[in-house]
Short mmCIF file of C-alpha atoms in Angstrom, two decimals:
data_model
loop_
_atom_site.label_atom_id
_atom_site.label_comp_id
_atom_site.label_asym_id
_atom_site.label_seq_id
_atom_site.Cartn_x
_atom_site.Cartn_y
_atom_site.Cartn_z
CA MET A 367 -19.25 -190.88 -103.68
CA PRO A 368 -19.06 -189.59 -100.08
CA ASN A 369 -21.93 -187.43 -98.88
CA GLU A 370 -21.43 -183.88 -97.68
CA ILE A 371 -20.96 -184.83 -94.01
CA GLU A 372 -18.40 -187.54 -94.85
CA ARG A 373 -16.53 -185.11 -97.10
CA HIS A 374 -16.56 -182.49 -94.35
CA THR A 375 -15.16 -185.01 -91.84
CA LYS A 376 -12.36 -186.09 -94.19
CA ALA A 377 -11.49 -182.50 -95.01
CA GLU A 378 -11.26 -181.62 -91.32
CA GLN A 379 -8.94 -184.57 -90.72
CA ILE A 380 -6.67 -183.47 -93.57
CA ARG A 381 -6.70 -179.85 -92.36
CA SER A 382 -5.78 -181.04 -88.87
CA VAL A 383 -2.80 -183.06 -90.15
CA ILE A 384 -1.52 -180.11 -92.21
CA ARG A 385 -1.89 -177.78 -89.24
CA TYR A 386 0.07 -180.11 -86.96
CA ILE A 387 2.83 -180.75 -89.53
CA LYS A 388 3.33 -176.99 -89.74
CA ARG A 389 3.18 -176.62 -85.96
CA PHE A 390 5.68 -179.35 -85.14
CA ASN A 391 8.24 -178.72 -87.85
CA ASN A 392 11.69 -179.06 -86.18
CA ALA A 393 10.05 -180.06 -82.89
CA VAL A 394 11.94 -182.46 -80.61
CA ILE A 395 10.07 -185.70 -79.86
CA VAL A 396 11.53 -188.01 -77.19
CA ILE A 397 10.19 -191.57 -77.45
CA TYR A 398 10.49 -194.31 -74.83
CA ILE A 399 9.48 -197.67 -76.31
CA ASP A 400 9.04 -200.65 -74.00
CA ASP A 401 10.92 -203.80 -75.02
CA GLU A 402 7.69 -205.80 -74.87
CA ILE A 403 6.59 -203.62 -77.79
CA ILE A 404 9.96 -204.13 -79.48
CA ASP A 405 9.29 -207.88 -79.37
CA SER A 406 5.71 -207.52 -80.63
CA PRO A 407 4.35 -207.93 -84.20
CA LEU A 408 3.51 -204.21 -84.31
CA PHE A 409 7.10 -203.09 -83.77
CA SER A 410 7.85 -202.75 -87.49
CA SER A 411 4.71 -200.62 -87.90
CA HIS A 412 5.83 -198.30 -85.08
CA ILE A 413 9.28 -197.98 -86.68
CA ARG A 414 7.65 -197.08 -89.98
CA ASP A 415 5.59 -194.42 -88.23
CA ILE A 416 8.69 -193.04 -86.50
CA SER A 417 10.33 -192.86 -89.93
CA LEU A 418 7.35 -190.95 -91.32
CA ILE A 419 7.28 -188.37 -88.53
CA HIS A 420 11.04 -187.91 -88.90
CA GLN A 421 10.58 -187.31 -92.63
CA ALA A 422 7.82 -184.81 -91.79
CA GLY A 423 10.45 -182.60 -90.14
CA LEU A 424 10.34 -183.71 -86.49
CA ASN A 425 13.54 -184.45 -84.56
CA VAL A 426 13.27 -187.88 -82.95
CA VAL A 427 15.17 -189.24 -79.93
CA ILE A 428 14.62 -192.88 -78.90
CA ILE A 429 15.14 -194.56 -75.53
CA PRO A 430 14.45 -198.31 -75.74
CA GLY A 431 13.37 -200.15 -72.63
CA ALA A 432 15.41 -203.27 -71.94
CA ARG A 433 13.96 -204.71 -68.74
CA ASN A 434 12.64 -207.95 -70.27
CA HIS A 435 15.84 -208.54 -72.23
CA ILE A 436 17.96 -207.94 -69.13
CA ASP A 437 15.70 -210.26 -67.09
CA LYS A 438 16.23 -213.00 -69.65
CA ILE A 439 20.01 -212.72 -69.93
CA LEU A 440 20.49 -212.57 -66.13
CA SER A 441 18.17 -215.56 -65.62
CA GLU A 442 20.10 -217.59 -68.18
CA ALA A 443 23.30 -216.79 -66.25
CA ASN A 444 21.65 -217.66 -62.90
CA ILE A 445 22.31 -214.14 -61.59
CA SER A 446 19.76 -212.85 -59.10
CA TRP A 447 18.42 -209.31 -58.85
CA GLU A 448 15.59 -207.34 -57.28
CA ILE A 449 13.57 -204.28 -58.18
CA LYS A 450 13.41 -201.54 -55.56
CA ASN A 451 11.83 -198.14 -56.17
CA SER A 452 11.78 -198.89 -59.93
CA CYS A 453 15.55 -199.62 -59.91
CA ARG A 454 17.19 -202.95 -60.74
CA VAL A 455 19.58 -203.90 -57.97
CA THR A 456 22.39 -206.34 -58.79
CA THR A 457 25.98 -206.98 -57.85
CA PRO A 458 28.72 -205.42 -60.05
CA ASP A 459 29.45 -208.74 -61.77
CA ALA A 460 26.07 -208.50 -63.55
CA MET A 461 26.89 -205.23 -65.32
CA GLN A 462 28.60 -206.80 -68.34
CA LEU A 463 25.47 -208.84 -69.11
CA ILE A 464 23.22 -205.83 -68.46
CA LYS A 465 25.29 -203.75 -70.91
CA THR A 466 25.06 -206.54 -73.49
CA ALA A 467 21.26 -206.72 -73.24
CA ALA A 468 20.88 -202.92 -73.28
CA PHE A 469 23.01 -202.46 -76.38
CA GLU A 470 21.41 -205.43 -78.16
CA THR A 471 18.01 -203.79 -77.67
CA SER A 472 19.34 -200.48 -78.99
CA ASN A 473 20.83 -202.31 -81.98
CA ILE A 474 17.41 -203.74 -82.82
CA ILE A 475 16.08 -200.16 -83.03
CA MET A 476 19.05 -198.96 -85.08
CA THR A 477 18.83 -201.87 -87.55
CA SER A 478 15.08 -201.40 -87.98
CA LEU A 479 15.53 -197.68 -88.69
CA ALA A 480 18.22 -198.53 -91.24
CA GLY A 481 15.58 -200.63 -92.97
CA GLU A 482 13.59 -197.40 -93.35
CA HIS A 483 16.72 -195.67 -94.79
CA LEU A 484 17.30 -193.62 -91.65
CA THR A 485 20.61 -193.20 -89.87
CA ALA A 486 20.60 -193.72 -86.13
CA VAL A 487 23.48 -193.39 -83.66
CA ILE A 488 23.90 -195.25 -80.37
CA GLY A 489 25.91 -193.06 -78.02
CA ASN A 490 27.39 -192.91 -74.55
CA TRP A 491 26.04 -189.44 -73.81
CA VAL A 492 24.93 -190.20 -70.25
CA ARG A 493 27.17 -189.47 -67.27
CA ALA A 494 25.97 -191.32 -64.19
CA ARG A 495 26.81 -191.89 -60.55
CA GLY A 496 25.89 -194.74 -58.26
CA LYS A 497 22.74 -194.39 -56.19
CA GLY A 498 24.76 -195.68 -53.25
CA VAL A 499 23.19 -196.55 -49.90
CA ILE A 500 19.80 -194.99 -49.12
CA ASP A 501 18.07 -195.64 -45.78
CA GLY A 502 20.51 -198.46 -45.19
CA PHE A 503 19.82 -200.18 -48.52
CA ASP A 504 22.71 -200.66 -50.97
CA TYR A 505 21.57 -200.11 -54.55
CA GLY A 506 24.70 -201.73 -55.95
CA SER A 507 25.11 -201.17 -59.69
CA ALA A 508 21.98 -199.02 -60.01
CA GLY A 509 22.81 -195.49 -61.08
CA GLU A 510 21.37 -192.00 -61.36
CA ILE A 511 21.81 -189.55 -64.21
CA ASP A 512 24.44 -186.97 -63.38
CA LYS A 513 24.73 -185.13 -66.70
CA LEU A 514 23.83 -185.45 -70.37
CA GLU A 515 26.18 -184.43 -73.18
CA ILE A 516 23.59 -182.08 -74.68
CA ASP A 517 25.89 -180.42 -77.23
CA SER A 518 26.80 -183.81 -78.71
CA ILE A 519 23.15 -184.85 -78.83
CA LYS A 520 22.14 -181.61 -80.56
CA THR A 521 24.92 -182.11 -83.12
CA VAL A 522 23.54 -185.57 -83.93
CA LEU A 523 20.04 -184.10 -84.37
CA GLU A 524 21.28 -181.24 -86.56
CA LYS A 525 22.84 -183.78 -88.92
CA GLY A 526 19.44 -185.43 -89.33
CA PHE A 527 20.38 -188.55 -87.37
CA ILE A 528 18.30 -190.26 -84.67
CA PRO A 529 20.10 -190.68 -81.32
CA ILE A 530 19.42 -193.90 -79.40
CA PHE A 531 20.10 -194.14 -75.65
CA PRO A 532 20.78 -197.51 -73.99
CA CYS A 533 19.89 -197.64 -70.30
CA ILE A 534 23.55 -197.36 -69.29
CA GLY A 535 25.45 -194.40 -67.86
CA TRP A 536 29.16 -194.02 -67.13
CA SER A 537 30.97 -192.31 -64.31
CA LEU A 538 33.88 -189.94 -64.92
CA THR A 539 36.22 -192.90 -64.43
CA GLY A 540 34.32 -195.04 -66.95
CA LYS A 541 32.41 -197.20 -64.47
CA PRO A 542 29.04 -198.36 -65.92
CA TYR A 543 25.74 -198.08 -64.07
CA ASN A 544 22.30 -199.43 -64.92
CA ILE A 545 19.77 -196.58 -65.04
CA SER A 546 16.01 -196.55 -65.53
CA SER A 547 15.06 -196.13 -69.21
CA MET A 548 11.79 -194.47 -68.24
CA GLN A 549 13.53 -191.92 -66.04
CA LEU A 550 16.21 -191.46 -68.69
CA ALA A 551 13.52 -190.55 -71.23
CA GLU A 552 12.11 -187.97 -68.82
CA GLU A 553 15.56 -186.43 -68.13
CA ILE A 554 16.46 -186.27 -71.83
CA ALA A 555 13.16 -184.56 -72.62
CA ILE A 556 13.81 -182.00 -69.88
CA TYR A 557 17.42 -181.35 -70.94
CA LEU A 558 16.44 -180.94 -74.61
CA LYS A 559 13.35 -178.85 -73.76
CA ALA A 560 11.38 -181.31 -75.87
CA ASP A 561 8.03 -180.48 -77.36
CA LYS A 562 6.75 -183.99 -76.65
CA LEU A 563 7.68 -186.96 -74.48
CA PHE A 564 6.13 -190.29 -75.48
CA TYR A 565 5.92 -193.43 -73.36
CA ILE A 566 4.91 -196.32 -75.64
CA VAL A 567 4.04 -199.21 -73.36
CA PRO A 568 1.72 -202.24 -73.41
CA GLN A 569 -1.83 -202.03 -72.03
CA ALA A 570 -1.65 -198.29 -71.44
CA GLU A 571 -5.33 -197.40 -71.71
CA ILE A 572 -6.45 -195.18 -68.84
CA THR A 573 -10.12 -196.14 -68.57
CA LYS A 574 -12.75 -196.63 -65.87
CA ASP A 575 -12.15 -200.37 -66.16
CA ASN A 576 -8.73 -200.10 -64.50
CA PHE A 577 -8.72 -196.69 -62.77
CA ILE A 578 -10.97 -194.45 -60.70
CA ILE A 579 -11.86 -191.54 -62.96
CA PRO A 580 -13.29 -188.23 -61.67
CA GLU A 581 -16.86 -187.65 -62.84
CA THR A 582 -15.93 -184.33 -64.45
CA THR A 583 -13.25 -185.89 -66.66
CA GLY A 584 -14.18 -186.15 -70.35
CA LEU A 585 -13.57 -189.46 -72.12
CA SER A 586 -12.91 -190.41 -75.73
CA GLU A 587 -15.31 -192.58 -77.72
CA GLU A 588 -13.25 -195.59 -76.60
CA GLY A 589 -13.72 -194.63 -72.95
CA CYS A 590 -10.13 -193.43 -72.41
CA ILE A 591 -8.93 -190.15 -70.91
CA PRO A 592 -7.57 -188.16 -73.89
CA ALA A 593 -5.93 -185.35 -71.91
CA LEU A 594 -5.23 -184.19 -68.37
CA SER A 595 -3.92 -180.88 -67.11
CA ILE A 596 -1.45 -181.01 -64.22
CA ALA A 597 -4.25 -180.04 -61.81
CA GLU A 598 -6.50 -182.79 -63.18
CA LEU A 599 -3.62 -185.28 -63.03
CA ASN A 600 -3.00 -184.47 -59.36
CA GLN A 601 -6.65 -185.24 -58.62
CA PHE A 602 -6.44 -188.46 -60.67
CA ILE A 603 -3.31 -189.67 -58.86
CA ASP A 604 -4.82 -188.87 -55.43
CA LEU A 605 -7.86 -190.99 -56.31
CA ASN A 606 -5.83 -193.95 -57.55
CA ILE A 607 -2.65 -194.07 -55.50
CA ASN A 608 -4.29 -196.13 -52.74
CA ASN A 609 -6.75 -197.96 -54.96
CA PRO A 610 -7.01 -201.54 -53.58
CA ALA A 611 -7.61 -202.80 -57.12
CA LYS A 612 -4.13 -201.70 -58.24
CA ASN A 613 -2.03 -204.25 -60.10
CA GLU A 614 1.41 -204.28 -61.72
CA THR A 615 0.12 -202.65 -64.91
CA THR A 616 -1.77 -199.83 -63.20
CA GLU A 617 1.18 -199.16 -60.86
CA LYS A 618 3.43 -198.84 -63.91
CA ILE A 619 1.02 -196.38 -65.52
CA LEU A 620 0.85 -194.32 -62.32
CA PHE A 621 4.66 -194.25 -62.24
CA LEU A 622 4.74 -193.06 -65.85
CA LEU A 623 2.14 -190.40 -65.07
CA SER A 624 4.34 -189.11 -62.25
CA LEU A 625 7.30 -188.91 -64.66
CA ALA A 626 5.11 -187.18 -67.25
CA LYS A 627 3.96 -184.67 -64.64
CA GLU A 628 7.52 -183.88 -63.54
CA ALA A 629 8.63 -183.48 -67.16
CA CYS A 630 5.85 -181.00 -67.88
CA ASN A 631 6.56 -179.09 -64.67
CA LYS A 632 10.20 -178.75 -65.79
CA GLY A 633 9.55 -177.41 -69.27
CA VAL A 634 8.44 -180.26 -71.54
CA ARG A 635 5.37 -178.98 -73.37
CA ARG A 636 3.44 -182.26 -73.35
CA SER A 637 3.86 -185.84 -72.23
CA HIS A 638 1.92 -188.78 -73.67
CA ILE A 639 1.12 -192.32 -72.49
CA LEU A 640 0.38 -194.58 -75.49
CA ASN A 641 -0.69 -198.19 -75.84
CA GLY A 642 1.99 -199.80 -78.00
CA HIS A 643 -0.28 -202.75 -78.80
CA SER A 644 -2.41 -200.44 -80.98
CA ASP A 645 -1.30 -199.68 -84.53
CA GLY A 646 -0.78 -196.05 -85.56
CA VAL A 647 -0.77 -194.53 -82.07
CA ILE A 648 2.28 -192.33 -82.73
CA PRO A 649 1.05 -190.35 -85.78
CA CYS A 650 -2.49 -190.24 -84.40
CA GLU A 651 -1.22 -188.70 -81.16
CA ILE A 652 0.88 -186.10 -82.97
CA PHE A 653 -1.33 -185.18 -85.90
CA SER A 654 -4.86 -185.16 -84.44
CA ASP A 655 -6.63 -183.13 -81.77
CA LEU A 656 -7.63 -185.95 -79.42
CA GLY A 657 -4.90 -188.39 -80.39
CA SER A 658 -4.98 -192.02 -79.37
CA GLY A 659 -3.58 -192.05 -75.84
CA THR A 660 -3.50 -189.82 -72.77
CA MET A 661 -1.73 -186.47 -72.90
CA ILE A 662 -0.45 -184.52 -69.88
CA HIS A 663 -0.15 -180.77 -70.41
CA THR A 664 0.50 -177.55 -68.56
CA ASN A 665 -0.20 -175.00 -71.29
CA SER A 666 -3.56 -174.10 -72.78
CA TYR A 667 -4.44 -177.22 -74.76
CA GLY A 668 -8.16 -176.50 -74.94
CA ASN A 669 -9.72 -173.22 -73.90
CA ILE A 670 -12.84 -171.11 -74.20
CA ARG A 671 -12.41 -167.59 -75.54
CA GLU A 672 -14.28 -164.85 -77.38
CA MET A 673 -14.71 -165.31 -81.10
CA LYS A 674 -12.48 -163.32 -83.47
CA ILE A 675 -13.11 -162.37 -87.08
CA GLU A 676 -10.60 -164.97 -88.27
CA ASP A 677 -12.60 -167.69 -86.44
CA ILE A 678 -15.73 -167.25 -88.57
CA THR A 679 -14.71 -169.83 -91.18
CA GLY A 680 -13.96 -172.38 -88.47
CA VAL A 681 -17.25 -171.67 -86.69
CA LEU A 682 -19.20 -172.16 -89.91
CA ARG A 683 -17.47 -175.53 -90.38
CA VAL A 684 -18.47 -176.63 -86.87
CA ILE A 685 -22.07 -175.47 -87.34
CA ARG A 686 -22.57 -176.93 -90.84
CA PRO A 687 -23.34 -180.58 -89.86
CA TYR A 688 -25.95 -179.37 -87.32
CA VAL A 689 -27.59 -177.19 -89.96
CA GLN A 690 -27.74 -180.15 -92.36
CA LYS A 691 -29.45 -182.25 -89.67
CA GLY A 692 -31.97 -179.47 -88.96
CA ILE A 693 -30.73 -178.99 -85.39
CA LEU A 694 -29.49 -175.44 -85.98
CA LEU A 695 -30.62 -172.66 -88.28
CA PRO A 696 -28.18 -171.67 -91.04
CA ARG A 697 -25.94 -168.67 -90.43
CA SER A 698 -23.95 -166.58 -92.89
CA ASP A 699 -20.56 -164.90 -92.62
CA GLU A 700 -22.33 -161.54 -92.39
CA GLN A 701 -24.60 -162.69 -89.59
CA LEU A 702 -21.70 -164.06 -87.55
CA LEU A 703 -19.78 -160.84 -88.12
CA SER A 704 -22.70 -158.78 -86.85
CA GLU A 705 -22.99 -161.04 -83.77
CA LEU A 706 -19.24 -161.31 -83.21
CA ASN A 707 -19.35 -160.00 -79.64
CA ASP A 708 -22.01 -162.54 -78.65
CA PHE A 709 -20.03 -165.63 -79.66
CA ILE A 710 -17.47 -167.70 -77.84
CA VAL A 711 -15.42 -170.57 -79.28
CA TYR A 712 -13.61 -173.58 -77.88
CA GLU A 713 -10.12 -173.70 -79.35
CA LEU A 714 -8.33 -177.04 -79.20
CA ASP A 715 -4.66 -176.99 -80.17
CA GLY A 716 -5.19 -174.08 -82.54
CA GLY A 717 -8.37 -175.42 -84.18
CA ILE A 718 -11.97 -174.29 -83.58
CA ARG A 719 -13.85 -177.28 -82.20
CA ALA A 720 -17.01 -175.74 -80.68
CA CYS A 721 -18.98 -172.51 -80.48
CA ALA A 722 -22.02 -170.89 -78.87
CA ALA A 723 -23.55 -167.43 -78.45
CA LEU A 724 -25.22 -165.47 -75.66
CA HIS A 725 -27.73 -162.95 -77.06
CA VAL A 726 -29.05 -160.37 -74.58
CA PHE A 727 -32.54 -158.84 -74.96
CA ASP A 728 -33.95 -155.56 -73.68
CA ASP A 729 -36.10 -157.24 -71.00
CA ASN A 730 -32.98 -158.68 -69.33
CA GLN A 731 -33.39 -162.17 -70.75
CA GLY A 732 -30.50 -164.00 -72.38
CA GLU A 733 -30.59 -166.63 -75.10
CA ILE A 734 -27.89 -169.27 -75.50
CA ALA A 735 -27.86 -170.15 -79.18
CA ALA A 736 -25.79 -171.84 -81.91
CA LEU A 737 -24.24 -174.38 -79.55
CA ALA A 738 -22.24 -176.77 -81.71
CA VAL A 739 -19.40 -179.17 -80.93
CA ASP A 740 -17.27 -180.91 -83.54
CA SER A 741 -18.27 -184.58 -83.65
CA SER A 742 -14.67 -185.69 -83.09
CA CYS A 743 -14.72 -183.94 -79.70
CA SER A 744 -18.29 -184.65 -78.62
CA HIS A 745 -17.32 -187.11 -75.88
CA ILE A 746 -14.92 -185.01 -73.82
CA GLY A 747 -17.32 -182.63 -72.10
CA ILE A 748 -16.86 -179.49 -74.21
CA GLY A 749 -20.62 -178.81 -74.50
CA PRO A 750 -21.23 -178.66 -70.74
CA GLN A 751 -18.11 -176.50 -70.31
CA ILE A 752 -19.40 -173.96 -72.82
CA MET A 753 -22.87 -173.92 -71.29
CA SER A 754 -21.45 -173.45 -67.80
CA HIS A 755 -19.27 -170.61 -69.07
CA LEU A 756 -22.19 -168.78 -70.68
CA ILE A 757 -24.55 -169.36 -67.73
CA ASP A 758 -21.92 -167.90 -65.40
CA LYS A 759 -21.48 -164.97 -67.78
CA ALA A 760 -25.24 -164.33 -67.83
CA ARG A 761 -25.38 -164.47 -64.04
CA LYS A 762 -22.52 -161.97 -63.74
CA MET A 763 -24.37 -159.68 -66.17
CA ASN A 764 -27.32 -159.78 -63.73
CA LEU A 765 -29.69 -161.21 -66.33
CA SER A 766 -32.97 -162.49 -64.96
CA SER A 767 -32.74 -165.78 -66.84
CA VAL A 768 -31.27 -167.60 -69.84
CA PHE A 769 -33.26 -169.67 -72.31
CA VAL A 770 -32.63 -172.03 -75.21
CA LEU A 771 -34.80 -173.01 -78.16
CA THR A 772 -34.37 -176.55 -79.45
CA THR A 773 -36.05 -179.09 -81.69
CA GLN A 774 -33.97 -182.23 -81.11
CA THR A 775 -31.85 -181.83 -77.98
CA ALA A 776 -34.39 -181.17 -75.23
CA ASP A 777 -33.20 -184.06 -73.05
CA TRP A 778 -29.62 -182.79 -73.10
CA PHE A 779 -30.64 -179.32 -71.92
CA GLU A 780 -32.90 -180.74 -69.21
CA ASN A 781 -30.02 -182.90 -67.97
CA ILE A 782 -27.92 -179.79 -67.32
CA GLY A 783 -30.65 -177.95 -65.43
CA PHE A 784 -32.95 -176.21 -67.94
CA LYS A 785 -36.73 -176.38 -67.32
CA PRO A 786 -39.53 -176.31 -69.93
CA ASP A 787 -41.24 -172.93 -70.34
CA SER A 788 -43.93 -171.34 -72.49
CA ILE A 789 -43.14 -169.68 -75.81
CA GLU A 790 -45.24 -166.78 -74.57
CA THR A 791 -42.46 -165.87 -72.12
CA LEU A 792 -40.01 -165.10 -74.94
CA PRO A 793 -38.87 -161.50 -75.42
CA GLU A 794 -41.09 -159.83 -78.02
CA LYS A 795 -38.20 -159.41 -80.46
CA ARG A 796 -37.34 -163.12 -80.24
CA LYS A 797 -40.98 -164.23 -80.30
CA LYS A 798 -41.39 -162.68 -83.76
CA LEU A 799 -38.68 -165.02 -85.10
CA TRP A 800 -40.29 -168.17 -83.69
CA THR A 801 -42.29 -170.16 -86.29
CA PRO A 802 -44.86 -172.94 -85.87
CA ASN A 803 -43.26 -174.79 -88.78
CA ARG A 804 -40.02 -175.29 -86.84
CA ASN A 805 -41.93 -175.56 -83.53
CA SER A 806 -38.87 -175.15 -81.30
CA LYS A 807 -39.32 -175.95 -77.62
CA LEU A 808 -38.33 -173.43 -74.97
CA PHE A 809 -36.23 -174.29 -71.90
CA ARG A 810 -35.06 -171.83 -69.26
CA ILE A 811 -32.86 -171.33 -66.19
CA ILE A 812 -34.04 -168.55 -63.84
CA PHE A 813 -31.48 -166.82 -61.66
#
């Protein structure tokens, strides 16, 4: 049988899934899926996951990438092309083959969804115009999105169907243009005011192995960036745009990040870059706090705020594992209620994931206590954020110093600037609660 900590972890995972299912009921999820993933062994698993999230009440829109399939069919026909500014440039005689490859890729998606007993519709909902000649360069059959038939798309969604968009747009006179699937996904998400935009691409991990990552950026256990605000993303792009170690894969990720940023700036709640060569990335990204890829967001994804009465149950859940390990003293509902004004919490997507308190004593000393971070979020820098918040608060309150008492985490506190001090310097009220049996060590920051 699982022990108490294992049971607590499983329960939290189940609670998180239920919370997200409720939150994203009837949400619109726009998914770009690269055709390298479509050709991979994990494709059927991704389709099954898309089926599951659709059955959970989410509205799904799919834009399949077709670049590799188009490359193949043009090569077989000995038709040349070039890529300029992420656009395929060909002569008009290539368009029939491009259309064939684009619709074949969409048909693969539609057939696979039918195997999951879902109805999908491939439509010509994209009005396009030719890019024309820019700076003297003729873009030929490459097009730009002019308009989307939003009412028709919404009707398809209301009927419970899944719309699929080939990378083809038509002019008012019926002339076809090849458009970027990645940009199409961004535009659709903006037009539909989507809750989420997913880019499922190969080798999409954003780690220190392939990018320059700011020191202040928190990482997941796997070493990936789980989330970036727009401000953090701007800093990240500035660091990496001229990175001499860039390659084709990292340039593609930077391009996707720029699309994700623009989508969020124009009303999409969140954009996500996911590694399609990993199984289960779609449900993990939707139904868990840290997900499995990198999320771009503009709204308050994670924030520090004062504790409310309704947070007490969540705070007790976060504290419990630390109490069981002897790191923290046990606290009751009544005690937390009496200390309500001292506590802050870190709320992540509607769930309480960390807490701490600042207790103020008569001699102008402050104690930071009950610092606890959910183990699932322990690698993304929440602890230092909370400590910095409370230290700044103590400084603004003109306290003379702040101290902590700890038995097992002395190194961590020293690393963020606390210095050892004598127990004799404790406020008299706090000194009476200190016991030799627990033998907590005192560390202090003096202002």
